[in-house]
Coordinates of N, CA and C in Angstrom, one line a residue:
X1 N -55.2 71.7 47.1 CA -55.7 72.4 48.3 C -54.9 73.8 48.3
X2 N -55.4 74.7 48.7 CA -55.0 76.1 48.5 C -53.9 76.5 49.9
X3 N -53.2 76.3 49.8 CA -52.2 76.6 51.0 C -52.1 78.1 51.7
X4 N -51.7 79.1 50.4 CA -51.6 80.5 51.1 C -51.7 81.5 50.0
X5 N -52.1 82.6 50.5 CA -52.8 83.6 49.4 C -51.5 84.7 49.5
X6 N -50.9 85.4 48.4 CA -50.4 86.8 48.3 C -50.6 88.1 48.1
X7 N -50.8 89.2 48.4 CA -50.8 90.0 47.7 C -49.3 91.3 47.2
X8 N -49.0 90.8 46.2 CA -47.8 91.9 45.5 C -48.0 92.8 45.0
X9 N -47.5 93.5 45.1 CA -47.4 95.4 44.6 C -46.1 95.3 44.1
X10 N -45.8 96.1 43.0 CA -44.9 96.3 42.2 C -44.7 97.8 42.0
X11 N -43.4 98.3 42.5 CA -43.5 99.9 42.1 C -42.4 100.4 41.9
X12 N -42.2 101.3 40.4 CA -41.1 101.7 39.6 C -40.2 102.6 40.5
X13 N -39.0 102.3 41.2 CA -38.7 103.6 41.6 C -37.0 104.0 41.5
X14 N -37.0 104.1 39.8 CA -36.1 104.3 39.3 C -35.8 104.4 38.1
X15 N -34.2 104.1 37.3 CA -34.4 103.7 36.2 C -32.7 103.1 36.6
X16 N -32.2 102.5 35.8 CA -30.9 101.8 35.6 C -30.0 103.2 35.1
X17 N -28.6 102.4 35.2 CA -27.8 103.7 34.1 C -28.1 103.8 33.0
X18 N -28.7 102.7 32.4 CA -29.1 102.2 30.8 C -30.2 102.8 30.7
X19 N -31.1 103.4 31.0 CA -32.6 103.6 31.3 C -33.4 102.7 31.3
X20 N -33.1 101.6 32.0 CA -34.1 100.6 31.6 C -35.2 100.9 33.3
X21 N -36.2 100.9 33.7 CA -37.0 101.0 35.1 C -36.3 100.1 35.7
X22 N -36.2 100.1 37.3 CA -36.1 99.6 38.9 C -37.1 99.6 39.3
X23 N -37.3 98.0 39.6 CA -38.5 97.9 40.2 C -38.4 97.5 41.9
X24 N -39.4 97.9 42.4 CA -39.5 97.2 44.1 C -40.6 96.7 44.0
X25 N -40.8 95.3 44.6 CA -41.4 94.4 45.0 C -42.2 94.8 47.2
X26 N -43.2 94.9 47.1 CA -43.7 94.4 48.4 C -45.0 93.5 48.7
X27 N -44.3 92.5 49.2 CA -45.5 91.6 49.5 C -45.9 91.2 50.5
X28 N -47.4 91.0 50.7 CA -48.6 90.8 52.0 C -48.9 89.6 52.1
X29 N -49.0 88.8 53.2 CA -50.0 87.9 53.3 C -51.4 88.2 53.2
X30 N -52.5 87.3 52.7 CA -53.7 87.6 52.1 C -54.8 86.6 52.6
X31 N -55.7 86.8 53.3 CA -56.8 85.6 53.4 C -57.3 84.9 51.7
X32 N -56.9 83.8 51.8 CA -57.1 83.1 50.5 C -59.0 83.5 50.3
X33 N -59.6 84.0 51.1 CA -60.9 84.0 50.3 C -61.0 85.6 49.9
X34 N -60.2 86.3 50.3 CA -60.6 87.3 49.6 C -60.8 87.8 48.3
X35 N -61.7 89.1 47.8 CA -61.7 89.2 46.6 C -60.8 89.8 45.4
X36 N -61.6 90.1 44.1 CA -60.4 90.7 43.4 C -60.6 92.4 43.6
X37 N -62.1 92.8 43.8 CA -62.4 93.8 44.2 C -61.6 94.7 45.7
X38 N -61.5 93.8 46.2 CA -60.8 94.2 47.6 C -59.9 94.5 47.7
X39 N -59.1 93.0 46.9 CA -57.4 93.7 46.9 C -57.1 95.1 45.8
X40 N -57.6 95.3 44.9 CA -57.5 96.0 44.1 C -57.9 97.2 45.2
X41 N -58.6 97.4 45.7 CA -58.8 98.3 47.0 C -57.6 98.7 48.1
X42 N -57.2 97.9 48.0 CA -56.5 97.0 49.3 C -55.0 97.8 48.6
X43 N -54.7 97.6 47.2 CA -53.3 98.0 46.6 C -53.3 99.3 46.7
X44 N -55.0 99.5 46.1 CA -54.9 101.4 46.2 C -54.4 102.4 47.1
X45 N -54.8 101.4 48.4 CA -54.8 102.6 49.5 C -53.0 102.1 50.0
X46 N -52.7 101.2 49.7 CA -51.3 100.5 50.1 C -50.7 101.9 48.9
X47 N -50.5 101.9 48.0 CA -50.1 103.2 46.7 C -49.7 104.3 47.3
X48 N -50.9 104.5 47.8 CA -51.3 106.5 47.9 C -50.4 106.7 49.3
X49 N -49.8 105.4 49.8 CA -49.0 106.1 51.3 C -47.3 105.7 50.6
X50 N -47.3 105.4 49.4 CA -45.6 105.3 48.7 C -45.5 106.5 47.9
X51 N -44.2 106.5 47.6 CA -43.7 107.8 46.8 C -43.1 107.2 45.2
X52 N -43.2 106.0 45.4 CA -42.9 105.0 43.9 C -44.4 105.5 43.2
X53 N -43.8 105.2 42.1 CA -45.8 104.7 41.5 C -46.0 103.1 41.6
X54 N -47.4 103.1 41.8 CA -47.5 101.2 41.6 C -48.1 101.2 40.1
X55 N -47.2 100.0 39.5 CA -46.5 99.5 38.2 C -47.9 98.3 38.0
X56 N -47.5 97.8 39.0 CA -48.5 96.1 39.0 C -49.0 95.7 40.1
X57 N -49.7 94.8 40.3 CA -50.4 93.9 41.5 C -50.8 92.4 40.8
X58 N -50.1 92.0 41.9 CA -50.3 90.4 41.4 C -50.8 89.6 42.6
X59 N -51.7 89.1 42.7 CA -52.1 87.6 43.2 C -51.9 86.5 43.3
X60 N -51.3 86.1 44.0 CA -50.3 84.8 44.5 C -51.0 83.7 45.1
X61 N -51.4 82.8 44.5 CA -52.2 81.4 45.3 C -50.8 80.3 45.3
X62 N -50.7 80.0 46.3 CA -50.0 78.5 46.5 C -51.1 77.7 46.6
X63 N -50.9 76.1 45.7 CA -51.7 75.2 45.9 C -50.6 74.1 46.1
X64 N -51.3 73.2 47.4 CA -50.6 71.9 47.4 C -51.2 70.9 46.4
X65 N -50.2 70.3 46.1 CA -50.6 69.1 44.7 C -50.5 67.7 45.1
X66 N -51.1 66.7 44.7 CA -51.4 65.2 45.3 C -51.2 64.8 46.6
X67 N -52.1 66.1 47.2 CA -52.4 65.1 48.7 C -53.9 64.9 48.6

């Protein structure tokens, strides 16, 4: 059973001393029915009001197991 939906943004806003990227994480709660179209929508317009670039977006399903 699907417990709870995420939506993550991922956005570079840096680099290390070493040059390796810094990354920032921010994450949304998400109606588990939404689509992939939407969030992808949804990250866009979430982007264009940051000064990071967004790197990634990931979707996050928690499912409960043997109930």
């Amino acid at each position: 059973m699907l417990q709870r939906s995420q939506l993550r943004l991922t956005f570079e806003v840096g680099m290390t001393e070493t040059g390796k990227p810094l990354y920032k994480n921010k994450t949304y709660t998400i109606k588990p029915n939404a689509t992939e179209s939407s969030l992808v929508s949804v990250a866009q317009a979430l982007a264009s009001l940051q000064s990071a670039p967004l790197v990634h977006v990931y979707r996050n399903d928690v499912h409960v197991l043997g109930e």
